[in-house]
Coordinates of C-alpha atoms in Angstrom, one line a residue:
Chain A
M19 CA -20.0 67.9 -148.5
V20 CA -18.2 64.6 -148.9
L21 CA -17.6 65.5 -152.6
K22 CA -16.1 68.8 -151.6
N23 CA -13.8 67.0 -149.2
I24 CA -12.7 64.6 -151.9
K25 CA -12.1 67.5 -154.3
F26 CA -10.0 69.2 -151.6
V27 CA -8.0 66.1 -151.0
A28 CA -7.5 65.6 -154.7
V29 CA -6.3 69.2 -155.2
F30 CA -4.0 68.8 -152.2
M31 CA -2.6 65.6 -153.6
C32 CA -2.0 67.3 -156.9
C33 CA -0.1 70.1 -155.2
L34 CA 1.9 67.6 -153.3
L35 CA 2.8 65.7 -156.4
L36 CA 3.7 68.9 -158.3
G37 CA 5.8 69.9 -155.4
T38 CA 7.7 66.7 -155.2
S39 CA 8.2 66.5 -159.0
N40 CA 9.6 70.1 -158.7
V41 CA 12.0 69.0 -156.0
F42 CA 12.9 66.0 -158.0
A43 CA 13.6 68.1 -161.1
K44 CA 15.8 70.5 -159.1
D45 CA 18.0 67.7 -157.8
E46 CA 18.1 66.1 -161.2
A47 CA 19.1 69.3 -163.0
A48 CA 21.8 69.9 -160.5
K49 CA 23.0 66.4 -160.7
Q50 CA 23.2 66.7 -164.5
V51 CA 25.5 69.7 -164.3
V52 CA 27.9 67.8 -162.1
D53 CA 27.7 64.7 -164.2
K54 CA 28.4 66.6 -167.4
F55 CA 31.3 68.4 -165.9
Q56 CA 32.9 65.2 -164.5
S57 CA 32.6 63.4 -167.9
E58 CA 34.1 66.4 -169.7
L59 CA 36.9 66.5 -167.2
I60 CA 37.6 62.7 -167.6
A61 CA 37.6 63.2 -171.4
V62 CA 40.2 66.0 -171.2
M63 CA 42.3 63.8 -168.9
K64 CA 42.2 60.9 -171.4
N65 CA 43.5 63.2 -174.2
G66 CA 45.6 65.2 -171.7
K67 CA 49.0 64.5 -173.2
Q68 CA 48.1 65.1 -176.8
L69 CA 46.3 68.3 -175.9
G70 CA 49.0 69.9 -173.8
F71 CA 48.3 72.6 -171.3
S72 CA 46.8 75.1 -173.8
G73 CA 44.7 72.4 -175.4
R74 CA 43.3 71.3 -172.1
Y75 CA 42.7 74.9 -171.1
D76 CA 40.8 75.7 -174.3
K77 CA 38.6 72.6 -173.8
L78 CA 37.9 73.3 -170.2
V79 CA 37.0 77.0 -170.7
S80 CA 33.4 76.2 -171.6
S81 CA 33.2 73.1 -169.3
V82 CA 34.2 75.1 -166.2
S83 CA 32.3 78.3 -167.1
N84 CA 29.1 76.4 -167.8
S85 CA 29.2 74.4 -164.6
H86 CA 30.6 76.8 -162.1
D87 CA 29.3 80.2 -161.1
L88 CA 32.8 81.8 -161.3
T89 CA 31.5 85.4 -160.8
K90 CA 29.7 84.5 -157.6
I91 CA 32.6 82.4 -156.3
A92 CA 35.0 85.3 -157.0
R93 CA 32.7 87.6 -155.0
I94 CA 32.5 85.1 -152.1
V95 CA 36.2 84.5 -151.8
V96 CA 37.0 88.1 -151.2
G97 CA 34.2 88.4 -148.6
K98 CA 33.2 91.9 -147.5
E99 CA 36.3 93.3 -149.3
W100 CA 34.2 93.0 -152.5
E101 CA 32.2 96.2 -151.7
K102 CA 35.4 98.2 -151.3
L103 CA 36.6 97.4 -154.8
S104 CA 35.8 99.7 -157.7
D105 CA 33.9 98.3 -160.7
D106 CA 37.1 97.9 -162.7
Q107 CA 38.8 96.1 -159.9
Q108 CA 35.8 93.8 -159.5
K109 CA 35.9 93.0 -163.2
K110 CA 39.6 92.4 -163.1
L111 CA 39.2 90.1 -160.1
V112 CA 36.5 88.0 -161.8
D113 CA 38.6 87.8 -164.9
V114 CA 41.8 86.6 -163.3
F115 CA 40.0 84.4 -160.8
S116 CA 38.2 82.6 -163.7
R117 CA 41.4 82.1 -165.6
L118 CA 43.1 80.7 -162.5
S119 CA 40.3 78.3 -161.8
I120 CA 40.4 76.9 -165.4
A121 CA 44.2 76.8 -165.4
S122 CA 44.4 74.9 -162.2
Y123 CA 42.0 72.3 -163.6
A124 CA 44.1 72.1 -166.8
H125 CA 47.2 71.7 -164.8
N126 CA 46.0 69.2 -162.2
F127 CA 43.9 66.9 -164.5
K128 CA 46.5 66.4 -167.2
E129 CA 46.7 62.6 -167.3
Y130 CA 44.4 59.6 -167.1
G131 CA 45.2 56.6 -165.0
G132 CA 41.9 54.8 -164.8
E133 CA 40.2 57.3 -162.5
S134 CA 36.4 57.5 -162.5
F135 CA 33.7 59.7 -160.9
T136 CA 30.6 58.2 -159.4
I137 CA 27.6 60.3 -158.2
D138 CA 26.3 58.8 -154.9
S139 CA 23.3 60.9 -153.9
E140 CA 21.9 64.4 -153.8
E141 CA 20.2 66.5 -151.2
E142 CA 18.5 69.9 -151.1
T143 CA 19.8 72.4 -148.6
T144 CA 17.6 74.6 -146.4
R145 CA 18.3 77.6 -148.5
G146 CA 17.2 76.1 -151.8
G147 CA 20.6 74.9 -152.9
V148 CA 21.5 71.3 -153.8
V149 CA 24.4 69.2 -152.6
V150 CA 25.6 66.4 -155.0
Y151 CA 27.6 63.7 -153.2
A152 CA 30.1 61.9 -155.4
H153 CA 33.4 60.1 -155.2
L154 CA 36.5 59.7 -157.3
S155 CA 37.9 56.2 -157.5
I156 CA 41.6 56.1 -158.1
P157 CA 43.3 52.8 -158.9
N158 CA 45.5 51.6 -155.9
D159 CA 44.5 54.6 -153.8
K160 CA 41.8 55.7 -151.4
D161 CA 38.6 57.2 -152.9
V162 CA 38.2 60.9 -152.6
K163 CA 34.8 62.0 -151.4
F164 CA 33.4 65.1 -153.1
E165 CA 30.5 67.3 -152.2
Y166 CA 29.4 69.7 -155.0
H167 CA 27.3 72.6 -153.6
L168 CA 25.1 74.1 -156.3
K169 CA 22.8 77.1 -156.6
E170 CA 20.3 78.1 -159.2
T171 CA 21.2 81.2 -161.3
D172 CA 19.0 82.4 -164.2
K173 CA 17.3 79.0 -164.4
S174 CA 20.5 77.0 -164.6
W175 CA 22.3 75.2 -161.8
R176 CA 25.9 76.1 -161.1
I177 CA 28.6 74.8 -158.8
I178 CA 29.4 77.3 -156.0
N179 CA 31.7 75.1 -153.8
I180 CA 33.5 71.8 -153.9
V181 CA 34.3 70.0 -150.6
A182 CA 36.9 67.3 -151.0
N183 CA 37.1 64.9 -148.1
G184 CA 35.9 67.6 -145.7
V185 CA 38.0 70.4 -147.0
S186 CA 35.9 73.2 -148.4
D187 CA 37.6 74.9 -151.5
L188 CA 35.5 78.0 -151.0
A189 CA 36.5 78.4 -147.3
L190 CA 40.1 77.7 -148.1
K191 CA 40.2 80.3 -150.9
R192 CA 38.3 82.8 -148.9
S193 CA 40.8 82.7 -146.1
E194 CA 43.7 83.1 -148.5
Y195 CA 42.2 85.9 -150.6
T196 CA 40.9 88.0 -147.7
S197 CA 44.2 87.5 -145.9
I198 CA 46.2 88.7 -148.9
L199 CA 43.8 91.6 -149.5
Q200 CA 44.1 92.8 -145.9
R201 CA 47.8 92.3 -145.6
E202 CA 49.0 93.3 -149.0
G203 CA 46.2 94.9 -151.0
F204 CA 44.4 94.4 -154.3
D205 CA 47.3 94.8 -156.6
A206 CA 49.4 92.2 -154.8
L207 CA 46.5 89.8 -155.0
I208 CA 46.1 90.2 -158.7
A209 CA 49.9 89.9 -159.2
K210 CA 50.0 86.6 -157.2
I211 CA 47.0 85.2 -159.2
S212 CA 48.6 86.1 -162.5
E213 CA 51.9 84.6 -161.4
K214 CA 50.1 81.3 -160.6
I215 CA 48.4 81.2 -164.0
D216 CA 51.8 81.8 -165.6
N217 CA 53.4 79.0 -163.6
Y218 CA 50.7 76.5 -164.4
S219 CA 51.2 77.1 -168.1
K220 CA 54.9 76.5 -167.8
L221 CA 54.9 73.4 -165.5
Chain B
M1 CA 50.2 58.0 -164.1
N2 CA 50.3 61.3 -162.4
R3 CA 48.5 59.5 -159.5
L4 CA 45.6 61.6 -159.0
H5 CA 47.3 63.5 -156.2
S6 CA 45.9 66.1 -158.5
G7 CA 42.8 68.1 -158.9
N8 CA 40.5 68.9 -156.0
G9 CA 41.3 65.6 -154.6
K10 CA 44.7 66.9 -154.0
I11 CA 43.2 69.4 -151.6
L12 CA 42.7 66.5 -149.2
K13 CA 46.0 65.0 -150.0
T14 CA 47.4 68.3 -149.2
S15 CA 45.8 68.3 -145.8
L16 CA 47.0 64.8 -145.3
A17 CA 50.5 66.2 -145.9
L18 CA 49.7 68.7 -143.2
L19 CA 49.1 66.0 -140.7
I20 CA 52.3 64.4 -141.9
G21 CA 53.8 67.8 -141.6
A22 CA 52.8 67.9 -138.0
L23 CA 55.1 65.0 -137.5
F24 CA 58.0 66.6 -139.3
L25 CA 58.2 69.7 -141.4
G26 CA 55.0 71.3 -142.3
G27 CA 56.6 73.9 -144.4
C28 CA 56.9 75.0 -147.9
A29 CA 58.0 78.2 -149.6
T30 CA 56.4 81.4 -148.5
T31 CA 56.9 84.9 -149.7
A32 CA 57.8 87.6 -147.3
V33 CA 54.6 89.3 -146.1
E34 CA 54.0 92.3 -144.0
Q35 CA 53.5 91.3 -140.4
R36 CA 50.2 92.9 -139.7
G37 CA 46.5 92.3 -139.7
I38 CA 45.4 89.0 -138.1
A39 CA 42.4 87.8 -140.0
S40 CA 41.6 84.5 -138.4
K41 CA 40.1 84.0 -134.9
A42 CA 41.4 80.5 -134.9
D43 CA 45.0 81.8 -135.2
P44 CA 45.6 84.6 -132.6
Y45 CA 49.4 84.0 -132.8
E46 CA 49.6 84.4 -136.5
N47 CA 52.6 86.6 -136.5
I48 CA 54.7 84.2 -134.4
N49 CA 53.3 81.2 -136.3
R50 CA 54.3 82.7 -139.6
N51 CA 57.9 83.2 -138.4
V52 CA 58.1 79.6 -137.2
F53 CA 56.5 78.5 -140.5
T54 CA 59.2 80.4 -142.5
F55 CA 61.9 78.8 -140.2
N56 CA 60.5 75.3 -140.8
D57 CA 60.3 75.9 -144.5
T58 CA 64.0 76.9 -144.6
V59 CA 65.0 73.8 -142.6
D60 CA 62.8 71.7 -144.9
S61 CA 64.4 73.1 -148.0
Y62 CA 68.0 72.9 -146.9
V63 CA 67.9 69.7 -144.7
A64 CA 64.8 67.5 -144.9
K65 CA 64.1 67.8 -148.7
P66 CA 67.6 66.9 -149.9
I67 CA 67.8 63.9 -147.5
S68 CA 64.3 62.8 -148.4
D69 CA 65.1 63.2 -152.2
A70 CA 68.2 61.0 -151.7
Y71 CA 66.1 58.5 -149.8
K72 CA 63.5 58.4 -152.6
W73 CA 66.3 58.0 -155.2
A74 CA 67.9 55.1 -153.3
T75 CA 64.8 53.3 -152.2
P76 CA 62.7 51.3 -154.6
Q77 CA 59.0 52.0 -154.7
F78 CA 58.0 48.6 -153.3
A79 CA 60.3 49.2 -150.3
Q80 CA 58.8 52.6 -149.7
T81 CA 55.3 51.1 -149.8
G82 CA 56.4 48.3 -147.4
I83 CA 57.9 50.7 -144.9
F84 CA 54.8 52.9 -145.1
N85 CA 52.6 49.8 -144.5
F86 CA 54.8 48.6 -141.6
F87 CA 54.6 51.9 -139.6
N88 CA 50.9 52.4 -140.6
N89 CA 50.2 48.9 -139.1
L90 CA 51.9 49.7 -135.8
K91 CA 49.9 52.9 -135.6
N92 CA 46.8 50.8 -135.4
V93 CA 47.5 50.1 -131.8
D94 CA 46.9 53.8 -131.1
V95 CA 43.9 53.7 -133.4
I96 CA 42.3 50.8 -131.5
I97 CA 42.9 52.5 -128.1
N98 CA 41.1 55.6 -129.4
D99 CA 38.3 53.6 -131.0
V100 CA 37.6 52.2 -127.5
L101 CA 38.0 55.6 -125.8
Q102 CA 35.4 57.0 -128.3
A103 CA 33.1 54.0 -127.7
K104 CA 33.4 52.9 -131.3
F105 CA 33.5 49.3 -130.3
A106 CA 32.6 47.8 -133.7
Q107 CA 35.2 49.9 -135.4
G108 CA 37.7 48.9 -132.7
A109 CA 37.0 45.2 -133.4
E110 CA 37.5 45.8 -137.1
D111 CA 40.8 47.7 -136.5
A112 CA 42.0 44.9 -134.2
G113 CA 41.2 42.5 -137.0
R114 CA 43.2 44.7 -139.3
L115 CA 46.2 44.7 -137.0
F116 CA 46.1 41.0 -136.6
I117 CA 45.7 40.2 -140.3
N118 CA 48.5 42.6 -141.4
T119 CA 50.8 41.4 -138.6
T120 CA 50.4 37.7 -139.6
L121 CA 49.2 37.4 -143.3
G122 CA 50.8 40.8 -144.1
L123 CA 54.3 39.6 -143.0
G124 CA 54.6 41.8 -139.9
G125 CA 52.8 44.7 -141.5
L126 CA 54.9 45.1 -144.7
V127 CA 51.9 44.1 -146.8
D128 CA 48.4 45.7 -146.3
A129 CA 46.6 42.4 -146.6
A130 CA 43.6 43.7 -144.7
Q131 CA 42.9 46.2 -147.5
D132 CA 42.4 43.4 -150.0
L133 CA 40.0 41.8 -147.5
G134 CA 37.9 44.9 -147.5
L135 CA 38.9 46.2 -144.1
K136 CA 39.5 49.9 -144.6
Q137 CA 42.0 51.9 -142.5
N138 CA 40.4 54.1 -139.9
D139 CA 41.9 57.2 -138.7
E140 CA 41.6 57.9 -135.0
D141 CA 44.0 59.5 -132.5
F142 CA 44.0 61.2 -129.1
E143 CA 43.4 64.6 -130.5
Q144 CA 40.1 63.3 -132.0
T145 CA 39.2 61.6 -128.7
L146 CA 39.8 64.8 -126.8
A147 CA 37.5 66.6 -129.3
V148 CA 34.8 63.9 -128.9
W149 CA 35.1 64.4 -125.2
G150 CA 34.3 68.1 -125.6
V151 CA 37.8 69.5 -125.0
P152 CA 38.0 72.8 -126.9
R153 CA 40.4 73.1 -129.8
G154 CA 42.3 76.1 -128.6
P155 CA 44.5 78.3 -130.9
Y156 CA 46.3 77.1 -134.0
L157 CA 50.0 76.8 -133.5
V158 CA 53.0 76.1 -135.6
L159 CA 55.8 74.4 -133.7
P160 CA 59.4 74.5 -134.7
L161 CA 60.3 71.4 -136.8
L162 CA 57.0 69.7 -135.8
G163 CA 54.7 72.0 -137.9
S164 CA 50.9 72.5 -137.6
T165 CA 49.0 71.7 -134.4
T166 CA 46.5 73.2 -132.0
A167 CA 46.5 73.6 -128.2
R168 CA 44.4 70.4 -128.1
G169 CA 46.8 68.7 -130.6
I170 CA 49.9 68.9 -128.3
P171 CA 48.7 66.6 -125.5
G172 CA 47.1 64.5 -128.3
S173 CA 50.4 64.0 -130.1
I174 CA 52.2 63.2 -126.8
L175 CA 49.7 60.5 -126.0
D176 CA 49.8 59.2 -129.6
T177 CA 53.6 58.9 -129.4
A178 CA 53.3 57.0 -126.2
A179 CA 50.6 54.7 -127.6
N180 CA 52.6 53.9 -130.8
P181 CA 55.0 50.9 -130.6
A182 CA 57.2 52.5 -133.2
S183 CA 58.2 55.1 -130.5
Y184 CA 59.9 52.4 -128.5
V185 CA 62.3 51.1 -131.2
G186 CA 65.7 52.5 -131.9
A187 CA 66.5 55.9 -133.4
P188 CA 67.6 54.6 -136.8
I189 CA 64.2 52.9 -137.4
Q190 CA 62.4 56.1 -136.4
L191 CA 64.6 58.0 -138.8
V192 CA 63.5 55.7 -141.6
S193 CA 59.9 56.3 -140.6
L194 CA 60.4 60.1 -140.7
L195 CA 62.1 60.0 -144.0
N196 CA 59.4 57.8 -145.5
T197 CA 56.7 60.1 -144.2
R198 CA 58.5 63.2 -145.6
A199 CA 59.0 61.4 -149.0
N200 CA 55.4 60.5 -149.2
A201 CA 54.3 64.1 -148.5
Q202 CA 56.3 65.4 -151.5
G203 CA 53.4 65.3 -153.9
S204 CA 51.1 67.2 -151.5
L205 CA 53.8 69.8 -150.7
D206 CA 54.3 70.3 -154.4
F207 CA 50.6 70.9 -154.8
V208 CA 50.6 73.6 -152.1
K209 CA 53.7 75.2 -153.7
E210 CA 52.0 75.2 -157.1
G211 CA 48.5 76.2 -156.1
A212 CA 48.5 78.3 -152.9
L213 CA 48.6 82.0 -153.1
D214 CA 49.5 82.2 -149.4
P215 CA 50.9 78.8 -148.4
Y216 CA 50.7 79.7 -144.7
V217 CA 47.0 80.3 -144.8
F218 CA 46.4 77.4 -147.2
I219 CA 48.1 75.0 -144.9
R220 CA 46.4 76.4 -141.8
E221 CA 42.9 76.2 -143.3
G222 CA 43.5 72.8 -144.8
Y223 CA 44.9 71.5 -141.5
L224 CA 42.0 72.9 -139.3
Q225 CA 39.3 71.7 -141.7
T226 CA 40.8 68.2 -142.0
R227 CA 41.1 67.8 -138.2
E228 CA 37.5 69.0 -137.8
H229 CA 36.4 66.6 -140.5
L230 CA 38.2 63.7 -138.8
A231 CA 37.0 64.5 -135.3
T232 CA 33.4 64.7 -136.4
D233 CA 33.8 61.7 -138.7
G234 CA 32.7 63.7 -141.6
K235 CA 29.7 65.2 -139.9
S236 CA 31.1 68.7 -139.7
Q237 CA 29.2 71.7 -140.8
A238 CA 30.1 71.7 -144.5
S239 CA 26.5 72.4 -145.5
L240 CA 26.1 75.2 -143.0
D241 CA 29.4 76.6 -144.3
V242 CA 28.2 77.0 -147.8
D243 CA 24.9 78.4 -146.9
N244 CA 26.7 80.9 -144.7
E245 CA 29.1 81.8 -147.5
L246 CA 26.2 82.3 -149.9
G247 CA 24.2 84.2 -147.3
D248 CA 26.7 86.9 -147.1
D249 CA 27.0 87.1 -150.9
N250 CA 24.0 89.4 -151.2
T251 CA 24.6 91.3 -148.1
A252 CA 28.3 91.6 -148.0
T253 CA 28.2 94.0 -145.0
S254 CA 28.8 91.7 -142.1
A255 CA 30.3 88.6 -143.7
S256 CA 32.8 87.8 -141.0
D257 CA 30.3 88.6 -138.2
K258 CA 27.8 86.2 -139.7
K259 CA 30.5 83.6 -140.3
A260 CA 31.5 83.9 -136.7
S261 CA 28.0 83.6 -135.4
T262 CA 27.2 80.7 -137.7
S263 CA 30.4 79.0 -136.9
S264 CA 29.9 79.6 -133.2
K265 CA 26.4 78.1 -133.6
A266 CA 27.9 75.2 -135.5
N267 CA 30.5 74.9 -132.7
Y268 CA 27.8 75.0 -130.1
S269 CA 25.8 72.3 -131.9
L270 CA 28.9 70.3 -132.4
Q271 CA 29.7 70.7 -128.7
L272 CA 26.2 69.6 -127.9
S273 CA 26.5 66.7 -130.3
S274 CA 29.8 65.8 -128.8
A275 CA 28.4 66.0 -125.3
E276 CA 25.5 63.9 -126.5
H277 CA 27.9 61.5 -128.2
T278 CA 30.0 61.3 -125.0
A279 CA 26.8 60.6 -123.0
N280 CA 25.8 58.0 -125.6
S281 CA 29.3 56.5 -125.5
F282 CA 29.1 56.2 -121.8
G283 CA 25.5 54.8 -122.2
S284 CA 26.6 52.3 -124.7
A285 CA 29.7 51.4 -122.7
T286 CA 27.6 50.7 -119.6
Q287 CA 25.1 48.8 -121.8
S288 CA 27.8 46.7 -123.2
L289 CA 29.3 46.1 -119.8
D290 CA 25.8 45.1 -118.6
Q291 CA 25.5 42.7 -121.6
T292 CA 28.9 41.3 -120.9
A293 CA 28.0 40.7 -117.2
K294 CA 24.7 39.2 -118.3
S295 CA 26.5 36.9 -120.7
F296 CA 28.9 35.9 -118.0
E297 CA 25.9 35.1 -115.7
D298 CA 24.2 33.1 -118.5
A299 CA 27.4 31.2 -119.1
S300 CA 27.8 30.4 -115.4
D301 CA 24.2 29.3 -115.2
K302 CA 24.8 27.0 -118.2
I303 CA 28.0 25.7 -116.5
D304 CA 26.0 25.1 -113.3
K305 CA 23.3 23.3 -115.2
L306 CA 25.8 21.2 -117.0
A307 CA 27.5 20.4 -113.7
K308 CA 24.1 19.5 -112.2
Q309 CA 23.4 17.2 -115.1
K310 CA 26.8 15.6 -114.9
N311 CA 26.3 15.1 -111.1
S312 CA 22.9 13.7 -111.5
K313 CA 24.2 11.3 -114.2
K314 CA 27.0 10.2 -112.0
F315 CA 24.5 9.8 -109.2
K316 CA 22.3 7.6 -111.4
K317 CA 25.3 5.6 -112.5
A318 CA 26.4 5.2 -108.9
K319 CA 22.9 4.0 -108.0

């Protein structure tokens, strides 16, 4: 009887250990995605001038696509309007949205002035996501606090949202995109996004 | 260096510009949009607000920006930094008052130290000496205090020339103005403050212009989120937010309803936590008053004892 109890406890402990290692692996995998993306971004910034906009864009295509779930983000930012779009419109939206996301990184991270990213901690959310807390140190300026919200898709972790000093990029974009869709329609939204991509490449 | 007013960090810088914009001109270019369909519950007066936003933007483009550009051209960077530091230091009087009103006594002491160091070592506030000593600048104001006390935010408003605010922000700004020593100096000095603020906001305004598909919505959301973040000291419902956004991803049917219910839940819990916080604040205020009274009692006991000792010594000597 005692032996049985010991066995039970041992099995229970094993399960517990497996469980924690699984949680640990989850956090670790999510953290690695953020870490890799941040180092690639810093590398692009360091060579920003030589690369030029198109050079930075080309380098960031795989960095952004492999770390962000751009399709899911594009779906979320249009909210319930997604269901009203045709298959072609959905494809078009995901395509221009992805290009805009990469272009805005290529435009905004064009130079290096001693900035560095540091990952502070990570935490699992109630719905199985992971939040990675990090900050960007800027010489002679205040740190910027970042929260990367990640979700697992097809066995890899992807960034779904970035919260910078309390401002959620996803919530901000969602308000903008749904507002334009409701006020001006799908074609106007695509035209505006294309115009922004075009401007970024010229600035 | 392109000062990392760039990237996602810029989103924040942008929202900072919005706060600054609340002081002066919160505007930037907007394209003409049809005046229909109000999407946000936080913004029931969107149509009027958009008109004021366009007006502010026009005034900004034709008046404020040219003057601010001339100021930037004529004023060396070190002078701009010095002026920023000077007014920022004066603002700490308001910050300290609000630290106390929110029962953040330790932070209040830190901010008082900051004000003292910068006013003395920092040459009247021109140099941010406290920063080098590791005292960070805290951001408190009356609007945040009202939020902590449980006053509801009310609708989002865009005021002519003053820019973004909320119903709760208006009394907040009036009290902030009254509590800021810079408000009692002459008009020319205030003009310098305004110019400097506008000049500092240029990077963020450029970011909005370059990145926002709908600058009005971008500024509104950035402003509201930043205010929420400040009022809750970063404990706002960011994680709830994303779960909610993700939740409706698979069932896109009632996204806004869900969002509303989650945000109302979040608001409710925030209200609860703010009520709790207020209760705690009062609790800790009473406690610290008790402690102060006790320490006074202790001190007077000690003085009594000392007096007794002295008396007894005198008595012995006299003997």
